[in-house]
CSV table of N, CA and C in Angstrom, one decimal:
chain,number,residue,atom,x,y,z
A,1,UNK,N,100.5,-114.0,-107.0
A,1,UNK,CA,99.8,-114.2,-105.8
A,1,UNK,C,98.3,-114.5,-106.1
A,2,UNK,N,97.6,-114.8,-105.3
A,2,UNK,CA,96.5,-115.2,-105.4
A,2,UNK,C,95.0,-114.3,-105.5
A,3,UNK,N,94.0,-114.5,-106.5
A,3,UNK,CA,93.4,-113.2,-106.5
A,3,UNK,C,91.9,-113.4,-105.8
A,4,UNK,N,92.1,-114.4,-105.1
A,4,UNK,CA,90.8,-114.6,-104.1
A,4,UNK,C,91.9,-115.5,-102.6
A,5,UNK,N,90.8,-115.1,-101.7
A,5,UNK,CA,91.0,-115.7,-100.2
A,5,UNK,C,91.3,-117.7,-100.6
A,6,UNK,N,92.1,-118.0,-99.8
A,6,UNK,CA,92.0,-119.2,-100.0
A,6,UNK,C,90.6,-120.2,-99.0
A,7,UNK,N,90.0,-121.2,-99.9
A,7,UNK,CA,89.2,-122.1,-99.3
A,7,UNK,C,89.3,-122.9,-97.8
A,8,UNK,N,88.4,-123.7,-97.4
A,8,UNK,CA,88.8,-124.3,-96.4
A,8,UNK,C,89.9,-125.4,-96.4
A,9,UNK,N,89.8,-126.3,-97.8
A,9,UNK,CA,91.1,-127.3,-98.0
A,9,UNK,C,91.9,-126.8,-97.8
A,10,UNK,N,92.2,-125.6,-98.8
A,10,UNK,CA,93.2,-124.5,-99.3
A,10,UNK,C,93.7,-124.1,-97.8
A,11,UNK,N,93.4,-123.5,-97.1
A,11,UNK,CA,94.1,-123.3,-95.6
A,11,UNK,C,94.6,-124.3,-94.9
A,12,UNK,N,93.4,-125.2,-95.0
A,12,UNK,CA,94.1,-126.9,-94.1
A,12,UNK,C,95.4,-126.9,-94.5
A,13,UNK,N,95.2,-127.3,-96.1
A,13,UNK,CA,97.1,-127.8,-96.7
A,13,UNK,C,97.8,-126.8,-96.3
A,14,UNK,N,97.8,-125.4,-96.1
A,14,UNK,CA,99.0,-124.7,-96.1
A,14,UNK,C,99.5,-124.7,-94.6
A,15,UNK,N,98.5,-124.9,-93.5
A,15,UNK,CA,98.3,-125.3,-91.9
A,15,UNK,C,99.1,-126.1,-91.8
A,16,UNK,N,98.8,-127.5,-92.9
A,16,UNK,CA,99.9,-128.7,-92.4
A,16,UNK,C,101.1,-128.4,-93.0
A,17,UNK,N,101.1,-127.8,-94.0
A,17,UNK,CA,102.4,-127.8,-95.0
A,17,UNK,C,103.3,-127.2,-93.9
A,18,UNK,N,103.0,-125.4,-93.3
A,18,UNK,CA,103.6,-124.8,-92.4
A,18,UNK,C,103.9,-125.9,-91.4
A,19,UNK,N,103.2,-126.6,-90.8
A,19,UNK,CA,103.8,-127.2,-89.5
A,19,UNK,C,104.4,-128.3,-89.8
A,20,UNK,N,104.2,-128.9,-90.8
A,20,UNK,CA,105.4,-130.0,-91.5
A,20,UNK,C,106.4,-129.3,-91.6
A,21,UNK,N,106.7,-128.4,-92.3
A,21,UNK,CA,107.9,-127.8,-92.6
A,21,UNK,C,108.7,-127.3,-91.1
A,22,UNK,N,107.8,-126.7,-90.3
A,22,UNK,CA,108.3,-125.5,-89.3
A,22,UNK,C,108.9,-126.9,-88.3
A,23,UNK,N,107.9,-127.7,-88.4
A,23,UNK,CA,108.6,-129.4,-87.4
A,23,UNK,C,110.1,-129.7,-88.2
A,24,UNK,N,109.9,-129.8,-89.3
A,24,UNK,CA,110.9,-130.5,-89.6
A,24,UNK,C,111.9,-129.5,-89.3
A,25,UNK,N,112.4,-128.1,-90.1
A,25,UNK,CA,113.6,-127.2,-89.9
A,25,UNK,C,114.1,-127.4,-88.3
A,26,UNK,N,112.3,-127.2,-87.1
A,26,UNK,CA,113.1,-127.0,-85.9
A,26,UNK,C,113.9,-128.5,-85.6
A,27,UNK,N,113.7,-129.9,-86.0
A,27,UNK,CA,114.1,-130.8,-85.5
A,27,UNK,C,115.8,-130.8,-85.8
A,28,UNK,N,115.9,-130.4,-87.5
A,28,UNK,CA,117.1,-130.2,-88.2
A,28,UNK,C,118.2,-128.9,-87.5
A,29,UNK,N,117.6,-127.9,-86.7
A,29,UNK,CA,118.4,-127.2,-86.2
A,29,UNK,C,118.9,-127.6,-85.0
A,30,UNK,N,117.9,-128.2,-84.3
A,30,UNK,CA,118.0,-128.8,-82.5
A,30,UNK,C,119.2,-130.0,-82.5
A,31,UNK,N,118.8,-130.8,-83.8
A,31,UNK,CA,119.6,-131.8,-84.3
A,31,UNK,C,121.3,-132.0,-84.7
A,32,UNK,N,121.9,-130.7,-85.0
A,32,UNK,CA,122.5,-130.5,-86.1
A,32,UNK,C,123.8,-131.1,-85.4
A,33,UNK,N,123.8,-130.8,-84.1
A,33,UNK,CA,125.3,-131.3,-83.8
A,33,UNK,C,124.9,-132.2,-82.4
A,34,UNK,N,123.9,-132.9,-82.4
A,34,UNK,CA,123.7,-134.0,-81.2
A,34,UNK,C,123.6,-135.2,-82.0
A,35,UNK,N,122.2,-135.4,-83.0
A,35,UNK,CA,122.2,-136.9,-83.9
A,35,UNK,C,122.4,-136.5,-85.3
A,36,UNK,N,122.8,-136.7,-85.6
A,36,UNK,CA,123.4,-136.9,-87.0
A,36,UNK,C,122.0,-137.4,-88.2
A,37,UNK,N,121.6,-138.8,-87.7
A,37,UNK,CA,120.3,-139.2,-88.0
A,37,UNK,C,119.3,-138.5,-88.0
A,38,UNK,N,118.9,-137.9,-86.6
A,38,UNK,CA,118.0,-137.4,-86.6
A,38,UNK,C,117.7,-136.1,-87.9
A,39,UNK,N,118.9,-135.3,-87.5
A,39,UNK,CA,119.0,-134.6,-88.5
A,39,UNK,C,119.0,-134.3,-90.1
A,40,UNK,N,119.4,-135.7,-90.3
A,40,UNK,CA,119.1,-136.3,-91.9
A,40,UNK,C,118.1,-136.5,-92.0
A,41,UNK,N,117.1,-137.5,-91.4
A,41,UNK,CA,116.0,-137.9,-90.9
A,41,UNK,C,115.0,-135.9,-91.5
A,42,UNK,N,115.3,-135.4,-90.9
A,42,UNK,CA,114.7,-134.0,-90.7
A,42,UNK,C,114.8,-133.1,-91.6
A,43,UNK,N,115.8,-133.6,-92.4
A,43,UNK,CA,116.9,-132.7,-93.7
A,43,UNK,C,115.8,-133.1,-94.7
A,44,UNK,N,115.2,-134.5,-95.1
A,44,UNK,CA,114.9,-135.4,-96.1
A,44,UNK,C,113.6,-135.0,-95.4
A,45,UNK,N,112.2,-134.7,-95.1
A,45,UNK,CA,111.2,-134.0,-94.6
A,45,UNK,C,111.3,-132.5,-95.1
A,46,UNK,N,112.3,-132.2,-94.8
A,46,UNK,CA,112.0,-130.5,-95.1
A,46,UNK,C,112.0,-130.6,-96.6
A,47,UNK,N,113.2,-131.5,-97.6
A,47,UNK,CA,113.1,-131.1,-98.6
A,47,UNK,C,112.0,-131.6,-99.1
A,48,UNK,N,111.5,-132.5,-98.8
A,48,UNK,CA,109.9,-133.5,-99.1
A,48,UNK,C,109.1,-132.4,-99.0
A,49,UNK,N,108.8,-131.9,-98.1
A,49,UNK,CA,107.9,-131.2,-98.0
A,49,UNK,C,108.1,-129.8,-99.4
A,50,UNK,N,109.3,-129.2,-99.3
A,50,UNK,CA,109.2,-128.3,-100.5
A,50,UNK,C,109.2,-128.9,-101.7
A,51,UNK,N,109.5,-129.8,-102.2
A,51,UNK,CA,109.1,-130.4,-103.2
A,51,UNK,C,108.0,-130.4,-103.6
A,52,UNK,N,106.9,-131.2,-102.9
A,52,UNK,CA,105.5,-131.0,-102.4
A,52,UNK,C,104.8,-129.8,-102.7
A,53,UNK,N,104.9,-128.9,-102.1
A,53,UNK,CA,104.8,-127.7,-102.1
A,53,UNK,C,104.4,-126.6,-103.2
A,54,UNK,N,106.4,-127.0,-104.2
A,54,UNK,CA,106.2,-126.5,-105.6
A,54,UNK,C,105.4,-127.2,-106.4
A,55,UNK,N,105.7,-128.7,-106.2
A,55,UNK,CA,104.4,-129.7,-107.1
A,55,UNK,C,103.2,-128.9,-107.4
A,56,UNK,N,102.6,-128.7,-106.1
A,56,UNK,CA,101.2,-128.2,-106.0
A,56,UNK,C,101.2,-126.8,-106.8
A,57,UNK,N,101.9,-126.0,-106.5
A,57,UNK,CA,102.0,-124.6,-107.2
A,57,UNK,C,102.2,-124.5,-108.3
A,58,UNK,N,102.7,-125.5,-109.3
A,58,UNK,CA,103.0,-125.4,-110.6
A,58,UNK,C,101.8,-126.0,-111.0
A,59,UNK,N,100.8,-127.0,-110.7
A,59,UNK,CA,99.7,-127.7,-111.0
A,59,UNK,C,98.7,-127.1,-110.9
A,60,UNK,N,98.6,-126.0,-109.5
A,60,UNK,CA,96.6,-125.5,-109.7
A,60,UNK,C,96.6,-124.0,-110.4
A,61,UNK,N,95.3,-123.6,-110.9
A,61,UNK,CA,95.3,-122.5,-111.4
A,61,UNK,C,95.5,-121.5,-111.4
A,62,UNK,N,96.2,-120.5,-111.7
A,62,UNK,CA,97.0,-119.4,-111.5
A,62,UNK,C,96.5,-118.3,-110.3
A,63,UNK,N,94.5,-118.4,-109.9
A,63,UNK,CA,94.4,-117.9,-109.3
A,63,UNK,C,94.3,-118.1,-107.9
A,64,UNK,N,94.3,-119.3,-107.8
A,64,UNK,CA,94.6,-120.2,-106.5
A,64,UNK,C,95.6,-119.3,-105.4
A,65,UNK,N,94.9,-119.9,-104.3
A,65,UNK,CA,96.3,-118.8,-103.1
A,65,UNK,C,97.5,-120.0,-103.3
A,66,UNK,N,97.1,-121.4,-103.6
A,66,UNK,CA,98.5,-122.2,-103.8
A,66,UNK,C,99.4,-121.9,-105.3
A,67,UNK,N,98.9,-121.3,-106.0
A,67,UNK,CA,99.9,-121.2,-107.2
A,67,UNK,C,101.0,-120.3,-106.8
A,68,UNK,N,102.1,-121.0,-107.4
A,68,UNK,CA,103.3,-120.2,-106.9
A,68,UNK,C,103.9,-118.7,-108.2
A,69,UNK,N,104.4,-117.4,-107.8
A,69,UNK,CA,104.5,-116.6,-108.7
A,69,UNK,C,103.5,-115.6,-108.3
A,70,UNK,N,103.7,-114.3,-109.1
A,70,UNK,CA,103.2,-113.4,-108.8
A,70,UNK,C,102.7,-112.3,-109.5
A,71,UNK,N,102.0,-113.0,-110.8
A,71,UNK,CA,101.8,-112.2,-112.0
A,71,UNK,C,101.0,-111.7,-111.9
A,72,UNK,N,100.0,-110.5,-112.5
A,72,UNK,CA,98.8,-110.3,-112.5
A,72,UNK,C,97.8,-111.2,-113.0
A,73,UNK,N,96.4,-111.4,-112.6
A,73,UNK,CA,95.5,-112.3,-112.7
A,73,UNK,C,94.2,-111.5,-113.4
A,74,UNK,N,93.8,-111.9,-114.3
A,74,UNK,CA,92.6,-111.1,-115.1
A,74,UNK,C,92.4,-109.6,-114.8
A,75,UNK,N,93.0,-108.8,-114.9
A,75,UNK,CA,93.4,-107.5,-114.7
A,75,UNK,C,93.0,-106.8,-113.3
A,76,UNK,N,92.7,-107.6,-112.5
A,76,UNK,CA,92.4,-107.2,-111.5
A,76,UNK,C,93.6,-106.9,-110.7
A,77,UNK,N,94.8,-106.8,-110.8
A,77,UNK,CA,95.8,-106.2,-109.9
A,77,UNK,C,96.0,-105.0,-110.3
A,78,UNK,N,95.7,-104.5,-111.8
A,78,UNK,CA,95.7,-103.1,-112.2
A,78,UNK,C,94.4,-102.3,-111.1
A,79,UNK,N,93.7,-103.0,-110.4
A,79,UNK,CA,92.7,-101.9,-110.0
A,79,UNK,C,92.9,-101.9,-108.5
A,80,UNK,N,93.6,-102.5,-108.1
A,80,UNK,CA,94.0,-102.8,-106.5
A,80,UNK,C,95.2,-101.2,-106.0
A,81,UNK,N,95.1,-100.4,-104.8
A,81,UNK,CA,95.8,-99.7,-105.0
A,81,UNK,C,97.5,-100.3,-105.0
A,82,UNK,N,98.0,-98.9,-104.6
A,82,UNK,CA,99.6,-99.4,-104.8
A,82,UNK,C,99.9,-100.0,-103.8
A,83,UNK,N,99.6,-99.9,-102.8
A,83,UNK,CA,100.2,-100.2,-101.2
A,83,UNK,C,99.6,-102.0,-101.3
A,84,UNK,N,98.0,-102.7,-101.7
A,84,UNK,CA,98.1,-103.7,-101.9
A,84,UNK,C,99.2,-104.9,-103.0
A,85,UNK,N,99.2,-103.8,-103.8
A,85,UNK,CA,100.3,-104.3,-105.0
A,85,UNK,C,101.6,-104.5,-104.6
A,86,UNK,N,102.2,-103.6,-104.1
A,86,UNK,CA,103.4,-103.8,-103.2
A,86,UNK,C,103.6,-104.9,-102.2
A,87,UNK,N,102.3,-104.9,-101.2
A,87,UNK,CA,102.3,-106.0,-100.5
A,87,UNK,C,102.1,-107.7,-101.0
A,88,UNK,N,101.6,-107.7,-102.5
A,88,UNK,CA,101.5,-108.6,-102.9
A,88,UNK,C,103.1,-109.3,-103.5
A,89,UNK,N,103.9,-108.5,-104.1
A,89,UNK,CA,104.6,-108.2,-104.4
A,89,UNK,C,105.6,-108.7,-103.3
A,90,UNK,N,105.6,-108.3,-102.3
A,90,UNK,CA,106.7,-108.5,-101.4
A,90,UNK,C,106.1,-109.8,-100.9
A,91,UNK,N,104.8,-110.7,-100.7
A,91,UNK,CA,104.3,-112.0,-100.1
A,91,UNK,C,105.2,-112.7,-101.0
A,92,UNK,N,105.1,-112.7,-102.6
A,92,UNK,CA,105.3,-113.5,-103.8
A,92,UNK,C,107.0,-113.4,-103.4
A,93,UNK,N,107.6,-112.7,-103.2
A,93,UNK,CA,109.3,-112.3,-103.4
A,93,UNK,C,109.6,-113.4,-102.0
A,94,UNK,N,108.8,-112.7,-100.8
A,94,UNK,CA,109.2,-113.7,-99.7
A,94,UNK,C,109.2,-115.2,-99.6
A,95,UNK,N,108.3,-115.9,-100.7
A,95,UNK,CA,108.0,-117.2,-100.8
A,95,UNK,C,109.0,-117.7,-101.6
A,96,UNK,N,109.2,-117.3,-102.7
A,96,UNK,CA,110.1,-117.5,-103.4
A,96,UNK,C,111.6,-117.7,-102.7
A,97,UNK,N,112.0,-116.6,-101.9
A,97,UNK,CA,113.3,-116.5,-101.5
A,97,UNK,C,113.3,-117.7,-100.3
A,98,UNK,N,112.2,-117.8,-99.6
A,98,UNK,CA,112.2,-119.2,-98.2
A,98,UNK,C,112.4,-120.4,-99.7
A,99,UNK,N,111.2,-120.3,-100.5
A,99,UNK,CA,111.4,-121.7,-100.7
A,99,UNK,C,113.1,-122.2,-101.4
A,100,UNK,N,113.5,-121.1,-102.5
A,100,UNK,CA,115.0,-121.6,-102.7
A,100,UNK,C,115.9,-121.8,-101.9
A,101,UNK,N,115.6,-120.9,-100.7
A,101,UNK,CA,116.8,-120.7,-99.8
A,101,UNK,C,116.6,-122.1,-98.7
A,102,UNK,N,115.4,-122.5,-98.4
A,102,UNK,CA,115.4,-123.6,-97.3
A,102,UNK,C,115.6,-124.9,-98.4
A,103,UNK,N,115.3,-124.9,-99.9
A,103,UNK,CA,115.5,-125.9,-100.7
A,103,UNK,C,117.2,-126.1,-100.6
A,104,UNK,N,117.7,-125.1,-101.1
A,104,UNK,CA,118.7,-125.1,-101.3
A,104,UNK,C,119.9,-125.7,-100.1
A,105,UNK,N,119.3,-125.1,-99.2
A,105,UNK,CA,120.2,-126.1,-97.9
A,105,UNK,C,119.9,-127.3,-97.8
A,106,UNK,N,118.5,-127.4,-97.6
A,106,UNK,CA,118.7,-129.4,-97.5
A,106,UNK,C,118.7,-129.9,-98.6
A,107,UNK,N,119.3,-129.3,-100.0
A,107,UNK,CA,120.0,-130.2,-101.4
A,107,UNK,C,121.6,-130.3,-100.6
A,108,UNK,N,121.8,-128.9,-99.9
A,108,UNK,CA,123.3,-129.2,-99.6
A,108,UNK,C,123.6,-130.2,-99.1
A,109,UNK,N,122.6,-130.6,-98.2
A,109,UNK,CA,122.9,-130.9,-97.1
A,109,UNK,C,123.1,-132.7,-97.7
A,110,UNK,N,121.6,-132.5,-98.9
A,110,UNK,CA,121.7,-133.8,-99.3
A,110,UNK,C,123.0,-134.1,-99.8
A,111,UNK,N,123.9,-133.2,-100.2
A,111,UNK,CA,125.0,-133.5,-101.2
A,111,UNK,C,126.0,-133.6,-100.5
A,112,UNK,N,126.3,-133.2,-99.4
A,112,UNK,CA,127.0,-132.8,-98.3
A,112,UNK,C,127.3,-134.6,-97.6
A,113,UNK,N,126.2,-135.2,-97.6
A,113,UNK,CA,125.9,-136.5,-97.0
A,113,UNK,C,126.6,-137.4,-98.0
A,114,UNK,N,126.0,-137.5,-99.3
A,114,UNK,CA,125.8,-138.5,-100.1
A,114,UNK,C,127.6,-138.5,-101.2
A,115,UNK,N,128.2,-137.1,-100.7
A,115,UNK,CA,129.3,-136.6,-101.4
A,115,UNK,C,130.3,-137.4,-100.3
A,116,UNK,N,130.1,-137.1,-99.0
A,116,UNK,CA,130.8,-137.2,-97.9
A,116,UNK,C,131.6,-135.7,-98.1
A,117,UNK,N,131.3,-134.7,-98.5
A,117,UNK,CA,132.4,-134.0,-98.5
A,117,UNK,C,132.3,-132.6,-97.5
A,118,UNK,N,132.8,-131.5,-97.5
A,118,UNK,CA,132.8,-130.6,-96.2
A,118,UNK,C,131.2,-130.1,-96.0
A,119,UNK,N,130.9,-129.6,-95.4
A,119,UNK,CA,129.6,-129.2,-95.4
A,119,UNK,C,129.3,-127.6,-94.8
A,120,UNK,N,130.3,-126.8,-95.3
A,120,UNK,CA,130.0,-125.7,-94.9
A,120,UNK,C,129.3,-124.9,-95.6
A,121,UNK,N,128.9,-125.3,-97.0
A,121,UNK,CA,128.1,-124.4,-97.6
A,121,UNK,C,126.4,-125.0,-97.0
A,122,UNK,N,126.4,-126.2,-96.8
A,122,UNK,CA,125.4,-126.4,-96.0
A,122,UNK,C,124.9,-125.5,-94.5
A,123,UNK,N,125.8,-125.7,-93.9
A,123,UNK,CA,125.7,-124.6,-92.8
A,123,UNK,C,125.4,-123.0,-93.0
A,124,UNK,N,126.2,-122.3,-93.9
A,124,UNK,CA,125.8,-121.1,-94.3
A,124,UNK,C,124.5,-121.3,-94.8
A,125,UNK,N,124.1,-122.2,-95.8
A,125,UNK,CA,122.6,-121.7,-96.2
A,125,UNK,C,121.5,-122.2,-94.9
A,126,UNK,N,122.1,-122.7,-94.1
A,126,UNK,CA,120.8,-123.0,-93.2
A,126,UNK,C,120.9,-121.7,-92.1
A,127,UNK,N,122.1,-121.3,-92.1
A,127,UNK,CA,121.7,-119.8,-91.2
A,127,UNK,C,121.2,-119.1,-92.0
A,128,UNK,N,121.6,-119.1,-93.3
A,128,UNK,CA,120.8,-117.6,-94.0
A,128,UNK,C,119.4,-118.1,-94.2
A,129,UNK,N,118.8,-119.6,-94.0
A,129,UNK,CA,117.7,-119.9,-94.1
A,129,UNK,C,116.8,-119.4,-92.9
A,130,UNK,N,117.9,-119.9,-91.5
A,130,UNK,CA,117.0,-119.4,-90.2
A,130,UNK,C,116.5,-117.8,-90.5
A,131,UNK,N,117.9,-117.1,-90.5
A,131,UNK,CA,117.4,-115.5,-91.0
A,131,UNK,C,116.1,-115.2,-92.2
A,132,UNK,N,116.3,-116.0,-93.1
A,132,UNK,CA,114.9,-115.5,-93.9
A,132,UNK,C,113.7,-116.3,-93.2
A,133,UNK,N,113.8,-117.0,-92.4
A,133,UNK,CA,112.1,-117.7,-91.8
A,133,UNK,C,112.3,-116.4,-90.9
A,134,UNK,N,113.1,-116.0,-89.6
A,134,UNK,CA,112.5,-114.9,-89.1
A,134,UNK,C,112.2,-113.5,-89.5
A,135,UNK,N,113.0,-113.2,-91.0
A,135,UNK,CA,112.1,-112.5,-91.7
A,135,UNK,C,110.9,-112.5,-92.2
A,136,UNK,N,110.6,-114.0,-92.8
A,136,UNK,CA,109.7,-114.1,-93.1
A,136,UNK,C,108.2,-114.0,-92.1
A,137,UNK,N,108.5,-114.6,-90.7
A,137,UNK,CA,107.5,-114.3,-89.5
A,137,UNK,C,107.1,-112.6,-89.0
A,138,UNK,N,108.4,-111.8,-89.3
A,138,UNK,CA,108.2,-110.3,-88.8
A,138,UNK,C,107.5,-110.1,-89.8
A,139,UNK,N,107.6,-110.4,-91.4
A,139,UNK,CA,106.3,-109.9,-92.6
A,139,UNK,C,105.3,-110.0,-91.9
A,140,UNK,N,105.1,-111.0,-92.1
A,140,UNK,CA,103.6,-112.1,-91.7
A,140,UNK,C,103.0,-110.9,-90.5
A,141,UNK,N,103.7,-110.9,-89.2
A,141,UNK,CA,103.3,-110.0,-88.1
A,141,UNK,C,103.2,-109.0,-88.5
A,142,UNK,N,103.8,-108.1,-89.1
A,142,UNK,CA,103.7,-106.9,-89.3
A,142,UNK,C,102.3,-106.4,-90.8
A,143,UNK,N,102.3,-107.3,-91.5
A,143,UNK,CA,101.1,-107.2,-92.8
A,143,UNK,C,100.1,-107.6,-91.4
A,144,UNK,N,99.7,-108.7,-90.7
A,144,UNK,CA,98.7,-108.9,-89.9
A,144,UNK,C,98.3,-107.1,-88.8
A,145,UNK,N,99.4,-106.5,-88.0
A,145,UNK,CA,99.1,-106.2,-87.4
A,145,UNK,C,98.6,-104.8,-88.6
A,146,UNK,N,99.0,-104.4,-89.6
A,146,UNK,CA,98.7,-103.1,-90.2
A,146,UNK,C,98.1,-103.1,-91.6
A,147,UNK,N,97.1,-104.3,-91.7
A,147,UNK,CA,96.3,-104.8,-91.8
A,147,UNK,C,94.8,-103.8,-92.2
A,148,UNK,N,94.5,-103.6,-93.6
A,148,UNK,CA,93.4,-102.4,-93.5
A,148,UNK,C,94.2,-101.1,-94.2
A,149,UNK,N,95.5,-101.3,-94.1
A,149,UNK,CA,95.9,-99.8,-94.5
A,149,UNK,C,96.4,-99.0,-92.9
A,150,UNK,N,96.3,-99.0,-92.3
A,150,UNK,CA,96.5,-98.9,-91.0
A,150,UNK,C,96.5,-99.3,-89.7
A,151,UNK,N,97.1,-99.6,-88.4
A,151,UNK,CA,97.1,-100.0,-86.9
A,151,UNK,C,96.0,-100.4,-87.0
A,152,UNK,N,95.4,-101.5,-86.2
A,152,UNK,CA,94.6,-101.9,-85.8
A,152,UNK,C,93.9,-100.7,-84.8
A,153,UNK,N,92.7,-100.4,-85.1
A,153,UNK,CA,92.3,-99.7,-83.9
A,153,UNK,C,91.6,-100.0,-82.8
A,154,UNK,N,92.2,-99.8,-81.3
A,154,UNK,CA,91.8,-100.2,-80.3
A,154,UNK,C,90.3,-100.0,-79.9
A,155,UNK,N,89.9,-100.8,-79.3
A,155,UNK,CA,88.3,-101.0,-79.0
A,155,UNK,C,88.3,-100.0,-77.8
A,156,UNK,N,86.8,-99.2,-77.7
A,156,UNK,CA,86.6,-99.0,-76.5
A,156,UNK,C,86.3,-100.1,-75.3
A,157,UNK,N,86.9,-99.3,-73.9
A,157,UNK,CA,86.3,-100.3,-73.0
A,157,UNK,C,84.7,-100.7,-72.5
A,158,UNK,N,85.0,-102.2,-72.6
A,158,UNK,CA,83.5,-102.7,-72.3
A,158,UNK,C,82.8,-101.5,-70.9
A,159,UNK,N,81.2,-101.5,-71.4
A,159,UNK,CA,80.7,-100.6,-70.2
A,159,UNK,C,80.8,-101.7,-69.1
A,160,UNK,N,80.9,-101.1,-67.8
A,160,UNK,CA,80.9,-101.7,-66.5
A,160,UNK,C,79.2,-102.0,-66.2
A,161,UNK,N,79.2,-103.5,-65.9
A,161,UNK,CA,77.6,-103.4,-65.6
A,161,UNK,C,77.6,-103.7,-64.2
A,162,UNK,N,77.0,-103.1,-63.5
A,162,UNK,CA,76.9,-102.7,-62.2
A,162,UNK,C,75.9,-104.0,-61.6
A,163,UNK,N,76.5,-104.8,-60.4
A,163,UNK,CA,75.5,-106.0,-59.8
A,163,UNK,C,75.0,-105.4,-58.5
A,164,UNK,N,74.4,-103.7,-58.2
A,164,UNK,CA,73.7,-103.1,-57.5
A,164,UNK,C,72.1,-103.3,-57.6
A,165,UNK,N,71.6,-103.8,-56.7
A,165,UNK,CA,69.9,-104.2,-56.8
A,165,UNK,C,69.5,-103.0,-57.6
A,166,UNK,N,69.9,-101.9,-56.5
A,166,UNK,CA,69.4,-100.1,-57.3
A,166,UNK,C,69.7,-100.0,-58.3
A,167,UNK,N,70.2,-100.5,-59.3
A,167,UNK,CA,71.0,-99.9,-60.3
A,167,UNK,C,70.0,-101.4,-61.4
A,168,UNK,N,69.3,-101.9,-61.4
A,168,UNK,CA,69.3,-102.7,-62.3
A,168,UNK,C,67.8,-102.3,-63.8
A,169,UNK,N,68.0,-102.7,-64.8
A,169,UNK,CA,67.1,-102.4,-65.4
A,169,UNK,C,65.4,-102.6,-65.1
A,170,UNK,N,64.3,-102.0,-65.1
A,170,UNK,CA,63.3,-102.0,-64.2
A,170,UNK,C,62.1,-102.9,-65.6
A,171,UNK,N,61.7,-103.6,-65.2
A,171,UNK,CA,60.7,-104.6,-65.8
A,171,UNK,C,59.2,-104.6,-66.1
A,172,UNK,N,59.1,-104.4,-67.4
A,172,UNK,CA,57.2,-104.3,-67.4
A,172,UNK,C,57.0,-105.2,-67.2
A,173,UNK,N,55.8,-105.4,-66.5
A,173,UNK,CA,55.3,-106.1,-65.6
A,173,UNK,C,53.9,-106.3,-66.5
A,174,UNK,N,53.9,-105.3,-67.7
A,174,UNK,CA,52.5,-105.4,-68.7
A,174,UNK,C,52.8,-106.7,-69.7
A,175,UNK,N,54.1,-106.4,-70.1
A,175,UNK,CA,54.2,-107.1,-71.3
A,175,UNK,C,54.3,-108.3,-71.2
């Protein structure tokens, strides 16, 4: 995982990468039993895009938030507590398991096509694919919301500021 915040590019690409990908899977699910094309069309996008994806991750520097894996980085995961390490740990595990597992279905799917032959292992890995993206979204929400080591803590409420003539702050008239 990565041992600094990612940059501004660095966020852009992963912004488009997510909504390239999250476009293509939803077109490929909406698709699956109305266009056939469409769906290939959608199949051939998602694996583009993870291709893409790992390209970039095997290419930049280990400490990059794009590098893929999860090794330690110049000893600084030894000094991070355990609860960060764990969480790093489980980001690295989760990426890895979307990226084989959504790879892995649209190879089926590619093989499935290009074979002509049944396509049920295609189908199974695109549900067990759906199920790890919505695992993968409850992570994401749940590291966001507890976030710090703990609940987000709720703000007090804003003071009420009163639009009473009597009540308004009184003005030097020196200064």
């Amino acid at each position: 995982m990565a041992s600094r915040k990612p940059n501004r590019a660095e966020l852009s690409f992963l912004m488009v990468w997510h909504g390239v990908l999250s476009g293509g899977l939803l077109i490929a699910f909406l698709t699956a039993e109305i266009s056939y094309d469409m769906h290939l069309f959608s199949g051939v996008v998602v694996l583009a895009t993870i291709i893409i994806r790992v390209m970039i991750g095997l290419v930049v520097p280990s400490g990059s938030p794009l590098a893929l894996g999860f090794a330690p980085h110049s000893g600084s995961h030894n000094k991070m507590p355990l609860s960060e390490q764990a969480k790093k740990a489980i980001k690295g595990l989760m990426a890895v398991v979307l990226l084989v597992v959504i790879g892995a279905s649209a190879i089926s799917g590619w093989l499935a096509f290009g074979l002509g032959g049944d396509d049920d292992l295609h189908e199974g890995l695109a549900a067990f694919a759906g199920a790890a993206i919505f695992a993968h979204i409850a992570l994401a929400a749940a590291f966001h919301y507890f976030k710090g080591g703990g609940m987000i803590p709720l703000r007090p409420a804003p003071r009420r500021i009163s639009l009473r003539p009597d009540s308004s702050p009184s003005i030097d008239a020196e200064a």
